[in-house]
CSV table of N, CA, C and O in Angstrom, one decimal:
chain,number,residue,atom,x,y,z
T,1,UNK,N,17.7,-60.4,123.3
T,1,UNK,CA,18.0,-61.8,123.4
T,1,UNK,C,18.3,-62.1,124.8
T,1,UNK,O,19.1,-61.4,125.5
T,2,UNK,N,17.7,-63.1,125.2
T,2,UNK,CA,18.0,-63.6,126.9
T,2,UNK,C,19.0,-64.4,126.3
T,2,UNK,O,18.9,-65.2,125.4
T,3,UNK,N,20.5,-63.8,127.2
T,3,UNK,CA,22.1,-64.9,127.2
T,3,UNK,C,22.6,-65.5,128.3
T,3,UNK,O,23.8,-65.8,128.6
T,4,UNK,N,21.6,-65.5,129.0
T,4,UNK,CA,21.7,-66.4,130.8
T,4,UNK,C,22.7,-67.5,130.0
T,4,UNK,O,23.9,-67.6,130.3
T,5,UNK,N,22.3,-68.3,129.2
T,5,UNK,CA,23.0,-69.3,129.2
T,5,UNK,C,24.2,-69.4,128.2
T,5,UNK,O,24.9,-70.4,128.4
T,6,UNK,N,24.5,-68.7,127.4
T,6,UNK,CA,25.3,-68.4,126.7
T,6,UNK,C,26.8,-67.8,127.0
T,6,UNK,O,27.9,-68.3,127.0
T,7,UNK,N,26.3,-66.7,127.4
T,7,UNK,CA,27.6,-65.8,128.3
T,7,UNK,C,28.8,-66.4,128.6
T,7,UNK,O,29.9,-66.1,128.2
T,8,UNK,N,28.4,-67.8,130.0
T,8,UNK,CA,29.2,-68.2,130.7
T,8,UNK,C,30.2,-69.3,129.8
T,8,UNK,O,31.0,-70.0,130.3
T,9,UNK,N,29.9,-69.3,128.4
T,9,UNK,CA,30.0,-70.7,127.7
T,9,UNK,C,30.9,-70.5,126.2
T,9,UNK,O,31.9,-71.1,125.7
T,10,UNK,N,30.2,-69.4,125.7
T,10,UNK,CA,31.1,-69.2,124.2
T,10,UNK,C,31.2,-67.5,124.6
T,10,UNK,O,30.6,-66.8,125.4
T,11,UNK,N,32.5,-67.2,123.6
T,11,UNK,CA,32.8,-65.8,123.7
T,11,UNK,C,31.9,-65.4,122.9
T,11,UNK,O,31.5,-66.1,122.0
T,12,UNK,N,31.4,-63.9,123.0
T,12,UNK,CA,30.0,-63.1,121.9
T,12,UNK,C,30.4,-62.1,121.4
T,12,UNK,O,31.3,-61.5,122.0
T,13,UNK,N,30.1,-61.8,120.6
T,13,UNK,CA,30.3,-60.8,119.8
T,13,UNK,C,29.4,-60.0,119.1
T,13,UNK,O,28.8,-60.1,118.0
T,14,UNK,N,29.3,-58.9,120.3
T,14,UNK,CA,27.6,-58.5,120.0
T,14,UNK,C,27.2,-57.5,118.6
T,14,UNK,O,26.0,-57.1,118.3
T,15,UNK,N,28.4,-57.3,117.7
T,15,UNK,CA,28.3,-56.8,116.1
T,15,UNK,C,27.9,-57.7,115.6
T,15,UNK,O,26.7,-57.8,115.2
T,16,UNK,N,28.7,-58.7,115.5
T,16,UNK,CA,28.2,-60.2,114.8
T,16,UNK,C,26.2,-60.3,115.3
T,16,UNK,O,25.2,-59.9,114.7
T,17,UNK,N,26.2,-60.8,116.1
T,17,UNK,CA,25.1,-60.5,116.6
T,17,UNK,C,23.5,-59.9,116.2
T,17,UNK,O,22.3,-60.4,116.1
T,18,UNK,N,23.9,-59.0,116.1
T,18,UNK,CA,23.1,-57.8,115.5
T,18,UNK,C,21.7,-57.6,116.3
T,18,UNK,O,20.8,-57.3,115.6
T,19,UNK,N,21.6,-57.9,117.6
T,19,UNK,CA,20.9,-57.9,118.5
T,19,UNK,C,20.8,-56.2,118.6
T,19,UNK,O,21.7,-55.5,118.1
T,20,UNK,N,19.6,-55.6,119.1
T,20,UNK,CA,18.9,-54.9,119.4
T,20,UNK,C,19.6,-54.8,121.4
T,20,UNK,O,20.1,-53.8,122.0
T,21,UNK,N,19.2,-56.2,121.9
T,21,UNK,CA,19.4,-55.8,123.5
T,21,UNK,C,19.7,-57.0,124.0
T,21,UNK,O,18.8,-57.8,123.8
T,22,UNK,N,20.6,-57.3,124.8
T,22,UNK,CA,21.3,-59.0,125.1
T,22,UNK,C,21.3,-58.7,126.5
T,22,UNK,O,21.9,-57.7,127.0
T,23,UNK,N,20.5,-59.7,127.5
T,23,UNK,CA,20.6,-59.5,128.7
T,23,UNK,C,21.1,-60.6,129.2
T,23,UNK,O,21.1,-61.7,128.6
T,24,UNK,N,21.8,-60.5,130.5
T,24,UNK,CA,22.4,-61.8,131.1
T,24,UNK,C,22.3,-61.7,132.6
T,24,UNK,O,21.9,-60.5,132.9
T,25,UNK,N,22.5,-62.5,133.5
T,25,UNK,CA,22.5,-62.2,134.7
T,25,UNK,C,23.9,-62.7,135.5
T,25,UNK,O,24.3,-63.9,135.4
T,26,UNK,N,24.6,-61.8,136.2
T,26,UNK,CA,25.8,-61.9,136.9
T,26,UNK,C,26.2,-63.3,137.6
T,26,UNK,O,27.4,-63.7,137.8
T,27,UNK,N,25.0,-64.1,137.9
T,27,UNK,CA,25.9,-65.3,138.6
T,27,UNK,C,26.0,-66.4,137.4
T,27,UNK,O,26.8,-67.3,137.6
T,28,UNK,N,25.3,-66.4,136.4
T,28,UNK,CA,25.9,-67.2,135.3
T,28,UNK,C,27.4,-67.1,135.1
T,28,UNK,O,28.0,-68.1,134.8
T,29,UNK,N,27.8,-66.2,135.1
T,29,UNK,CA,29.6,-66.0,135.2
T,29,UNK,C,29.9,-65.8,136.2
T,29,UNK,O,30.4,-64.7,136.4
T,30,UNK,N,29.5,-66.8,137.7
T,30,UNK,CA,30.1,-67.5,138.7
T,30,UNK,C,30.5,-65.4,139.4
T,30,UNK,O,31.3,-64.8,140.1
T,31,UNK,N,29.9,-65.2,139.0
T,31,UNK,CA,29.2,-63.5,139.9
T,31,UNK,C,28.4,-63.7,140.8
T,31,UNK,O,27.8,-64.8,141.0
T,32,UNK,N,28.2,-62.7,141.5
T,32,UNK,CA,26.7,-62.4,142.7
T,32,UNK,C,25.8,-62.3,142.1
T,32,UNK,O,25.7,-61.7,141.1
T,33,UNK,N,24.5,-63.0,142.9
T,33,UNK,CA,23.1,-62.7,142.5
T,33,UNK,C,22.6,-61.5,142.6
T,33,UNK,O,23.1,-60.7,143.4
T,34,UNK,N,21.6,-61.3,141.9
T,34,UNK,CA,21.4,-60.3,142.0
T,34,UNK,C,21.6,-58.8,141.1
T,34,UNK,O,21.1,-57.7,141.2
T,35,UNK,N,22.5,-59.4,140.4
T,35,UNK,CA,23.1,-58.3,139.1
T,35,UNK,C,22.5,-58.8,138.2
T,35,UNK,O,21.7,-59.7,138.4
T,36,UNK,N,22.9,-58.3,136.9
T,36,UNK,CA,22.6,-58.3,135.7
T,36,UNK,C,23.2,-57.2,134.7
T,36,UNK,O,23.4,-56.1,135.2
T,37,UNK,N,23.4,-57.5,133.3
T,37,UNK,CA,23.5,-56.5,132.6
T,37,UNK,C,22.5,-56.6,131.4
T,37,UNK,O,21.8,-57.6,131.3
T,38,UNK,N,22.5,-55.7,130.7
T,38,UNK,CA,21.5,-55.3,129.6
T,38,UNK,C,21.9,-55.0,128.4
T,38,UNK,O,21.1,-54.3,127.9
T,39,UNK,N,23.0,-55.3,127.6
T,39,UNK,CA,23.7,-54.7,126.4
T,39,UNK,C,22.7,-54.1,125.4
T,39,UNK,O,22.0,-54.8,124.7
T,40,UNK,N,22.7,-53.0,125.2
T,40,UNK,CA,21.7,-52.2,124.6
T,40,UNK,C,22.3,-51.5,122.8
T,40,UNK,O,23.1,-50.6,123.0
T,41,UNK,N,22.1,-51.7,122.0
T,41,UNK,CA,22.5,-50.9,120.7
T,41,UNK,C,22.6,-49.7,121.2
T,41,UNK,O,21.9,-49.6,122.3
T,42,UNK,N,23.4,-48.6,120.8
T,42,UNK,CA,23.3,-47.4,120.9
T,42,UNK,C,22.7,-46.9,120.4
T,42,UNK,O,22.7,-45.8,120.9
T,43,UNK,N,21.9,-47.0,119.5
T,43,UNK,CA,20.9,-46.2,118.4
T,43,UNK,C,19.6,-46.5,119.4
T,43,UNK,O,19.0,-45.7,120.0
T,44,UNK,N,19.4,-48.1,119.5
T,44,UNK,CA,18.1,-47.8,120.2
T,44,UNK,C,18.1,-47.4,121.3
T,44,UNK,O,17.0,-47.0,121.6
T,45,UNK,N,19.3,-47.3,122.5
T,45,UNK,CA,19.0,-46.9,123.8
T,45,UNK,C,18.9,-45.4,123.4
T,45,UNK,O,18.3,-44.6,124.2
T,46,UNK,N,19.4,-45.1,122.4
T,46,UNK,CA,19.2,-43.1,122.6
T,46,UNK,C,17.9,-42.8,122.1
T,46,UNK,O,17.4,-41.7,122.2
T,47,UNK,N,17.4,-43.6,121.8
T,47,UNK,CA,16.0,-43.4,120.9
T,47,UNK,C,14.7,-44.0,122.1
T,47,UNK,O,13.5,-44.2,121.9
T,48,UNK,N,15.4,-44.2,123.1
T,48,UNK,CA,14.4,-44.6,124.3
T,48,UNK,C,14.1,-43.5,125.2
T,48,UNK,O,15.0,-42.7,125.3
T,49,UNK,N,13.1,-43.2,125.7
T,49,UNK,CA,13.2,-42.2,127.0
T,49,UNK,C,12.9,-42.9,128.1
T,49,UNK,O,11.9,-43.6,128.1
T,50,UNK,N,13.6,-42.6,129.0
T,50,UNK,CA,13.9,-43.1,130.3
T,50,UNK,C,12.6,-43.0,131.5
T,50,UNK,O,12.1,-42.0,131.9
T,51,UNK,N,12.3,-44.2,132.0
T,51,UNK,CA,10.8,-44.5,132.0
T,51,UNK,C,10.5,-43.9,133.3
T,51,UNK,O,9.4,-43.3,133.4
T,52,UNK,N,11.5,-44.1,134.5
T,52,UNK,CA,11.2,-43.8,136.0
T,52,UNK,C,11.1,-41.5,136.0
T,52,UNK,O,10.3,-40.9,136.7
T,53,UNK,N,11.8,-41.1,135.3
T,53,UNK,CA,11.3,-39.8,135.2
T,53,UNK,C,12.6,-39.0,136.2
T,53,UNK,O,12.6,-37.8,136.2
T,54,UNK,N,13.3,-39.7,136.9
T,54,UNK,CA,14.2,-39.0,137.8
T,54,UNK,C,13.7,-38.9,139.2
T,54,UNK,O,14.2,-38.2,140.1
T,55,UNK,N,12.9,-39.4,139.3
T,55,UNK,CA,12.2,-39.2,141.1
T,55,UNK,C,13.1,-39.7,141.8
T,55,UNK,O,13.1,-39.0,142.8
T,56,UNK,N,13.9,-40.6,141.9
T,56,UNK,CA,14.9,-40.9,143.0
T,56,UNK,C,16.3,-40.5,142.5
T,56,UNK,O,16.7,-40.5,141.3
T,57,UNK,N,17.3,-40.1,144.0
T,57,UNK,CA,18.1,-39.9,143.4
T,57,UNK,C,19.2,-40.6,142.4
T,57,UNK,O,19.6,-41.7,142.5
T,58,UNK,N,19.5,-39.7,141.6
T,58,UNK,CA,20.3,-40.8,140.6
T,58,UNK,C,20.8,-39.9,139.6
T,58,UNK,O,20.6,-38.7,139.9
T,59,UNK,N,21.5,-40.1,138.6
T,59,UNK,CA,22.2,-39.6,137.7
T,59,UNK,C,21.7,-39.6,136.5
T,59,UNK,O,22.3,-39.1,135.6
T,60,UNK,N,20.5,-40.0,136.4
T,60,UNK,CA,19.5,-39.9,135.0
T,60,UNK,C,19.7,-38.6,134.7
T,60,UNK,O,20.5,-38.5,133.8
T,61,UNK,N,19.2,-37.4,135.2
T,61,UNK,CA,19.0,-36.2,134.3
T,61,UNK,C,20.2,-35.5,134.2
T,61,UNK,O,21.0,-35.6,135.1
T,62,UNK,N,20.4,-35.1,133.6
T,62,UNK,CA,21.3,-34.0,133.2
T,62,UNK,C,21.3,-32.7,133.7
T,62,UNK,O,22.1,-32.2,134.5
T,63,UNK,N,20.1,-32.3,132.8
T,63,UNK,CA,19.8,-30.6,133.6
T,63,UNK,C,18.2,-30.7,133.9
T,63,UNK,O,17.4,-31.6,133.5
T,64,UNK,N,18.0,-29.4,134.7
T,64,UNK,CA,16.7,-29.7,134.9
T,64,UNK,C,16.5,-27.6,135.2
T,64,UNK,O,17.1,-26.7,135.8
T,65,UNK,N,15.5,-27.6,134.6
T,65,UNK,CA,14.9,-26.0,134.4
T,65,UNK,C,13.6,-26.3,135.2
T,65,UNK,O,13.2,-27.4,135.4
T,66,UNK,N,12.9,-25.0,135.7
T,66,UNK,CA,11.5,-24.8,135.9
T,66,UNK,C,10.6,-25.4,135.0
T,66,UNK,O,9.5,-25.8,135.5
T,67,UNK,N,10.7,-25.6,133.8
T,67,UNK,CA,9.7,-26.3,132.7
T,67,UNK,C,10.0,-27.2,131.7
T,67,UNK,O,9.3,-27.3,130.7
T,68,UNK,N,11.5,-27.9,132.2
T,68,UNK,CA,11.8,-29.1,131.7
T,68,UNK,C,13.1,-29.4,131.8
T,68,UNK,O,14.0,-28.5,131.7
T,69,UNK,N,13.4,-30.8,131.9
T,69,UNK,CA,14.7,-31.2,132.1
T,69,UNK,C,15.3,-32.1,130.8
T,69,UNK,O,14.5,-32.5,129.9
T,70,UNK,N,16.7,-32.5,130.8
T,70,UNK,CA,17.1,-33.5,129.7
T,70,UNK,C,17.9,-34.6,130.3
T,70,UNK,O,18.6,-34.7,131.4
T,71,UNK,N,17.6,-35.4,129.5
T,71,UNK,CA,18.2,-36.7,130.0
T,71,UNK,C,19.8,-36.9,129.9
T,71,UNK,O,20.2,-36.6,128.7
T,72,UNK,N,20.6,-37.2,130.5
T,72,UNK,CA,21.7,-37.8,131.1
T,72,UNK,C,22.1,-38.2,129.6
T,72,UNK,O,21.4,-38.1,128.6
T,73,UNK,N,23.5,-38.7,129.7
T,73,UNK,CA,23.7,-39.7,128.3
T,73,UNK,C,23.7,-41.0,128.3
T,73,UNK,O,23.1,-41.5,129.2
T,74,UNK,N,24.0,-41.7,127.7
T,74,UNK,CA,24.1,-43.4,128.0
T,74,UNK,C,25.3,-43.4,129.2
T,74,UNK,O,26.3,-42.6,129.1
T,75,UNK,N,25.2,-44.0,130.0
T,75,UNK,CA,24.5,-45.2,130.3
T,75,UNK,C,23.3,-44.8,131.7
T,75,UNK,O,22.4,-45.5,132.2
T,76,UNK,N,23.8,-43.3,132.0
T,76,UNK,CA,23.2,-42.6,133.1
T,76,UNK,C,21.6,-43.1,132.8
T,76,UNK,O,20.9,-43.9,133.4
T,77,UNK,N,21.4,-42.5,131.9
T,77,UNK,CA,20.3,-42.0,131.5
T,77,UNK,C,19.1,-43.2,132.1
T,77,UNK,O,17.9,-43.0,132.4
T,78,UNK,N,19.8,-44.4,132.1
T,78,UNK,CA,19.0,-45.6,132.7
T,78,UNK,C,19.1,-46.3,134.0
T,78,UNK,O,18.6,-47.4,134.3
T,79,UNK,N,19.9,-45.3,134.7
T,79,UNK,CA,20.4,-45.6,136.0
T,79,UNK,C,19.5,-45.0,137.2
T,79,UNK,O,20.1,-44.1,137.8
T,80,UNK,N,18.6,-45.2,137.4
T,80,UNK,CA,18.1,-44.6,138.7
T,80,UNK,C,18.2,-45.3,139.7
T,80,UNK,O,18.3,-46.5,139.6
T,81,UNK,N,18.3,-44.5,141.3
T,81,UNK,CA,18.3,-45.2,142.5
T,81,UNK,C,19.9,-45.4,142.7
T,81,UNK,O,20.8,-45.1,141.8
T,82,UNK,N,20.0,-45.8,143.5
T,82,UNK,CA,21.1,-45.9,144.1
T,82,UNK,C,21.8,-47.8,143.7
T,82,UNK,O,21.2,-48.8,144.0
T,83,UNK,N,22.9,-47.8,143.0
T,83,UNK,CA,23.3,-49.5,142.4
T,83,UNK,C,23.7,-49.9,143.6
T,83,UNK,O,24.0,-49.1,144.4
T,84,UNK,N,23.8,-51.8,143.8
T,84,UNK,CA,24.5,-52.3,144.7
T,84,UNK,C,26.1,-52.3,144.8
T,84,UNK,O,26.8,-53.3,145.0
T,85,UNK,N,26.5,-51.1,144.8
T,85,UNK,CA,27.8,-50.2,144.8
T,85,UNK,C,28.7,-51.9,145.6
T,85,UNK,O,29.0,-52.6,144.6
T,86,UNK,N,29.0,-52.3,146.5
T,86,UNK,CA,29.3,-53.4,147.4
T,86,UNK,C,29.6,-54.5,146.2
T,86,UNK,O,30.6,-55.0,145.7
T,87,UNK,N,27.8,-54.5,145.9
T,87,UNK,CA,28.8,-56.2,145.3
T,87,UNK,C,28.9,-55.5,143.3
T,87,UNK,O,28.8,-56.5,142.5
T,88,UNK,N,29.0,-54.4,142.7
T,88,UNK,CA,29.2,-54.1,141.4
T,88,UNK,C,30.5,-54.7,141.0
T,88,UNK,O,30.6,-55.1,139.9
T,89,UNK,N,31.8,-54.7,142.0
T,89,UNK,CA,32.7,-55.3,141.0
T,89,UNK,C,33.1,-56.8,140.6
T,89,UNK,O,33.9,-57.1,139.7
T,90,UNK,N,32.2,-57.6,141.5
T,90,UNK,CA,32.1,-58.9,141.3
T,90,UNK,C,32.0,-59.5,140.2
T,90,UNK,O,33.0,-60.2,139.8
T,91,UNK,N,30.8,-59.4,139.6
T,91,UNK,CA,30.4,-60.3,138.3
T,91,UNK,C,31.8,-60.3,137.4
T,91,UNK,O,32.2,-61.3,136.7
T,92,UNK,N,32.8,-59.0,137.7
T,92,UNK,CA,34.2,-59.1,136.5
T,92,UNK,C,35.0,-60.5,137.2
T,92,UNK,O,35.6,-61.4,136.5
T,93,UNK,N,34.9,-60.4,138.1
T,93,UNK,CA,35.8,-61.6,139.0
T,93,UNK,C,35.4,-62.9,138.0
T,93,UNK,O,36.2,-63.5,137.4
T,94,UNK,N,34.2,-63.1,138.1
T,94,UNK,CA,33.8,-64.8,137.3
T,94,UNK,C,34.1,-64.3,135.5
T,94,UNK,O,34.5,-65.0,134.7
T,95,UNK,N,33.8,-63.3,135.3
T,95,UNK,CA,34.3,-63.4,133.9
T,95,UNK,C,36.2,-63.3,133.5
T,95,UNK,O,36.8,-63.6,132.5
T,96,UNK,N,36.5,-62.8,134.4
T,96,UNK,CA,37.9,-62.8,134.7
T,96,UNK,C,38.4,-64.5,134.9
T,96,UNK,O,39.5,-64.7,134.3
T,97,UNK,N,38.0,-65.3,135.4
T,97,UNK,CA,38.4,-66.3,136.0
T,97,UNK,C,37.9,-67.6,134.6
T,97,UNK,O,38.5,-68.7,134.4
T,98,UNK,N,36.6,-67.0,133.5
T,98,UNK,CA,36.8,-68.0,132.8
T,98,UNK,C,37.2,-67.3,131.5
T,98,UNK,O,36.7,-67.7,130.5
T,99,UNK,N,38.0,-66.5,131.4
T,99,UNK,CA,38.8,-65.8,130.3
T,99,UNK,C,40.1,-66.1,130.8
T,99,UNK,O,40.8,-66.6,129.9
T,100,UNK,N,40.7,-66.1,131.9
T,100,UNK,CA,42.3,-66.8,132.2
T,100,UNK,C,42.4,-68.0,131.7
T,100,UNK,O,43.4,-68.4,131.1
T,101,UNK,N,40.9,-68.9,132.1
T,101,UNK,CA,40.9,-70.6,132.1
T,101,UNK,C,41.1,-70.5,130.5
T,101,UNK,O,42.0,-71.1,129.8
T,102,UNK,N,40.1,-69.7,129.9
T,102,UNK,CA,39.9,-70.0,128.3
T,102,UNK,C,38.9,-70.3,128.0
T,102,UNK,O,38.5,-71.4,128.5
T,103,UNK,N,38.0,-69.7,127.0
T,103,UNK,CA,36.8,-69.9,126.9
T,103,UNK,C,36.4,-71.7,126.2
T,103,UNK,O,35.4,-72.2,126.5
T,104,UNK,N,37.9,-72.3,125.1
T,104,UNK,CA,37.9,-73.0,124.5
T,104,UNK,C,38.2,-74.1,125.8
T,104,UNK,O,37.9,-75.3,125.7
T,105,UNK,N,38.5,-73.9,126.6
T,105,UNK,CA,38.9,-74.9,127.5
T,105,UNK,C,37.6,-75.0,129.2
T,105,UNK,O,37.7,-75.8,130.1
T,106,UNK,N,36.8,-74.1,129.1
T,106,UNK,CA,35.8,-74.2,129.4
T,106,UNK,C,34.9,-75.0,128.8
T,106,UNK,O,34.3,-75.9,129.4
T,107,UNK,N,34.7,-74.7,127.6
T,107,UNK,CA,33.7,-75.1,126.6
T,107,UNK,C,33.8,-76.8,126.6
T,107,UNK,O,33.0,-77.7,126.5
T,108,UNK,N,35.5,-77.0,126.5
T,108,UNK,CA,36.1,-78.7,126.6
T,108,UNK,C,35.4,-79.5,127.9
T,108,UNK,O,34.7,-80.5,127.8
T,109,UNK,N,36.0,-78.6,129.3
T,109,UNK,CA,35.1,-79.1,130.5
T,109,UNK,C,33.9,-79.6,130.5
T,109,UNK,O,33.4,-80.7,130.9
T,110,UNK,N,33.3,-78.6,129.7
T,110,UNK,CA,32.0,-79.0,129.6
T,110,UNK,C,31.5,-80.2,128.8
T,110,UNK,O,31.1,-81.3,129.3
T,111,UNK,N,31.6,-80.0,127.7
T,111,UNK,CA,31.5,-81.6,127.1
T,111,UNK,C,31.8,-82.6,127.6
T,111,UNK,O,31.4,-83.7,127.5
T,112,UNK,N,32.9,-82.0,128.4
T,112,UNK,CA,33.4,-83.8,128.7
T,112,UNK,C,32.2,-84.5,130.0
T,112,UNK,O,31.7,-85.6,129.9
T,113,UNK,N,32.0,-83.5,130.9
T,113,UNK,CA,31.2,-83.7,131.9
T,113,UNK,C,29.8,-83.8,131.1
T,113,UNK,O,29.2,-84.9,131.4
T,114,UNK,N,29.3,-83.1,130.3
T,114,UNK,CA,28.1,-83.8,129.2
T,114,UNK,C,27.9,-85.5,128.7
T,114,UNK,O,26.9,-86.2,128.8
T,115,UNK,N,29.5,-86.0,128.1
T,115,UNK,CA,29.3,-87.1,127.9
T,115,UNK,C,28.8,-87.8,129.4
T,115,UNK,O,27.7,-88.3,129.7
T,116,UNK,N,30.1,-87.8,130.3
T,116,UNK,CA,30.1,-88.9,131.6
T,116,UNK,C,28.4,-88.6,131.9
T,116,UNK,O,27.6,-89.6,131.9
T,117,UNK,N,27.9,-87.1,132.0
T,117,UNK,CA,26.4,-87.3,132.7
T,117,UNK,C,25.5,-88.5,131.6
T,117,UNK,O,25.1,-89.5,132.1
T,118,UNK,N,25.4,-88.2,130.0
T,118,UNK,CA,25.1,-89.3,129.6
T,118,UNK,C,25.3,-90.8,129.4
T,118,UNK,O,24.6,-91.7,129.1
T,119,UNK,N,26.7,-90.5,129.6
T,119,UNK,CA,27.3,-92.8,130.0
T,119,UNK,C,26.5,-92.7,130.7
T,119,UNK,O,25.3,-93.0,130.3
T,120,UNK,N,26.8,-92.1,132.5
T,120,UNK,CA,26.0,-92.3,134.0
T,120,UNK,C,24.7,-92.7,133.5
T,120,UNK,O,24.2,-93.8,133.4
T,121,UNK,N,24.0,-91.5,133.0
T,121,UNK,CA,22.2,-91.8,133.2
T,121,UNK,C,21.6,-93.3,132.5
T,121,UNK,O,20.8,-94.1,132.9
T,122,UNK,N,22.5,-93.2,131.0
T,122,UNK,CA,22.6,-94.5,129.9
T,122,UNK,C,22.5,-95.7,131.1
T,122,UNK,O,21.6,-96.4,131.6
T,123,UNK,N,23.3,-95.6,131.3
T,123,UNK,CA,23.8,-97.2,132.4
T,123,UNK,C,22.6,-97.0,133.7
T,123,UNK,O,22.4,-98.1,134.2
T,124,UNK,N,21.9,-96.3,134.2
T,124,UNK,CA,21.0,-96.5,134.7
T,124,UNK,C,19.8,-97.5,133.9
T,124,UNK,O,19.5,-97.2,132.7
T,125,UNK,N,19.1,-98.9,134.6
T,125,UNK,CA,18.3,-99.7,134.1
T,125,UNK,C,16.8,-98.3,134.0
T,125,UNK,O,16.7,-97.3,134.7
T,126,UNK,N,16.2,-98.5,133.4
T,126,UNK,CA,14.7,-97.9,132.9
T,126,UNK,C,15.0,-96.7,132.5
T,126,UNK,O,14.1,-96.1,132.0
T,127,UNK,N,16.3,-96.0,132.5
T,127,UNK,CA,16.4,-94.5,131.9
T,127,UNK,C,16.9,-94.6,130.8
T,127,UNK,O,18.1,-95.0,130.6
T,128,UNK,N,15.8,-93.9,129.6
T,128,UNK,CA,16.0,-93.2,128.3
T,128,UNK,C,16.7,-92.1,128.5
T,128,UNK,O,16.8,-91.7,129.6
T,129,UNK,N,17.0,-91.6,127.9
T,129,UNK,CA,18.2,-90.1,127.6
T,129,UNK,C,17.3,-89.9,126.3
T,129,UNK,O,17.3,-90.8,125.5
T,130,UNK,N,16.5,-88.8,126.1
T,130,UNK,CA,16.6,-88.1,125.0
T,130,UNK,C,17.2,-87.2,124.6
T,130,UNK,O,17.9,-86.8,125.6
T,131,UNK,N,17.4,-86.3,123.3
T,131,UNK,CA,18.1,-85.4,123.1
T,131,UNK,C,18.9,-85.5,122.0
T,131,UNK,O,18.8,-86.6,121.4
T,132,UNK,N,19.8,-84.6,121.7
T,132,UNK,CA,21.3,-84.7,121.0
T,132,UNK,C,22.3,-85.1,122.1
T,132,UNK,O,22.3,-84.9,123.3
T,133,UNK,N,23.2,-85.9,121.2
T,133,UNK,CA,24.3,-86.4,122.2
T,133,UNK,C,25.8,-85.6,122.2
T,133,UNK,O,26.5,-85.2,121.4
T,134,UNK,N,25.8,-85.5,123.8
T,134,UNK,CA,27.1,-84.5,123.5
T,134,UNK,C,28.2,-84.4,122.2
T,134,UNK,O,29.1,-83.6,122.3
């Protein structure tokens, strides 16, 4: 499920859910560009094998013999290369900042600024508004 737009907006609950793999990207919750997460079931990420093979360094493998290696556990296992270690603790900053506010009091902001954009556009002469109304 793509939750670019969700994330920043209602609280989730990815049992309820019952998603397979929910992706989002970090500056939707007022984070750095550039991030993203991937919430993955645990059944299917262990049931995945890990595509890049370990060529760069990284913490993907586990062990590695003369005639075969094993993969890492979650969440290694999908981690190759080196992460943007610098800006990784960010994205918690914006989700931090709209969990103090309140998700229910975010969610209020928002509507309210929904309605005003549709009075504003309404009261423009030749502009239709389609859609649902806030």
């Amino acid at each position: 499920m793509d939750g670019a737009q969700a994330v920043p907006h209602i609280p989730l609950d990815m049992s309820a859910l019952e998603c397979d793999f929910y992706a989002f990207s970090a500056h939707k919750m007022l984070g750095p560009t550039g991030l993203g997460v991937l919430y993955g079931r645990r059944a299917r990420l262990e049931a995945l094998e890990a595509g890049d093979g370990g060529r760069r360094a990284s913490e993907m493998i586990k062990e590695v013999w003369v005639d075969h290696a094993t993969w890492n556990d979650l969440p290694w296992r999908f981690e190759p290369g080196t992460p943007p270690i610098r800006r990784g603790g960010r994205p918690h900053r914006g989700h931090r900042i709209s969990r103090e506010a309140g998700m229910e009091r975010v969610r209020e902001h928002e509507q309210a600024l929904a309605v005003q954009t549709v009075e504003l556009l309404s009261a423009i002469p030749g502009v239709r508004v389609y859609g649902p109304r806030p």
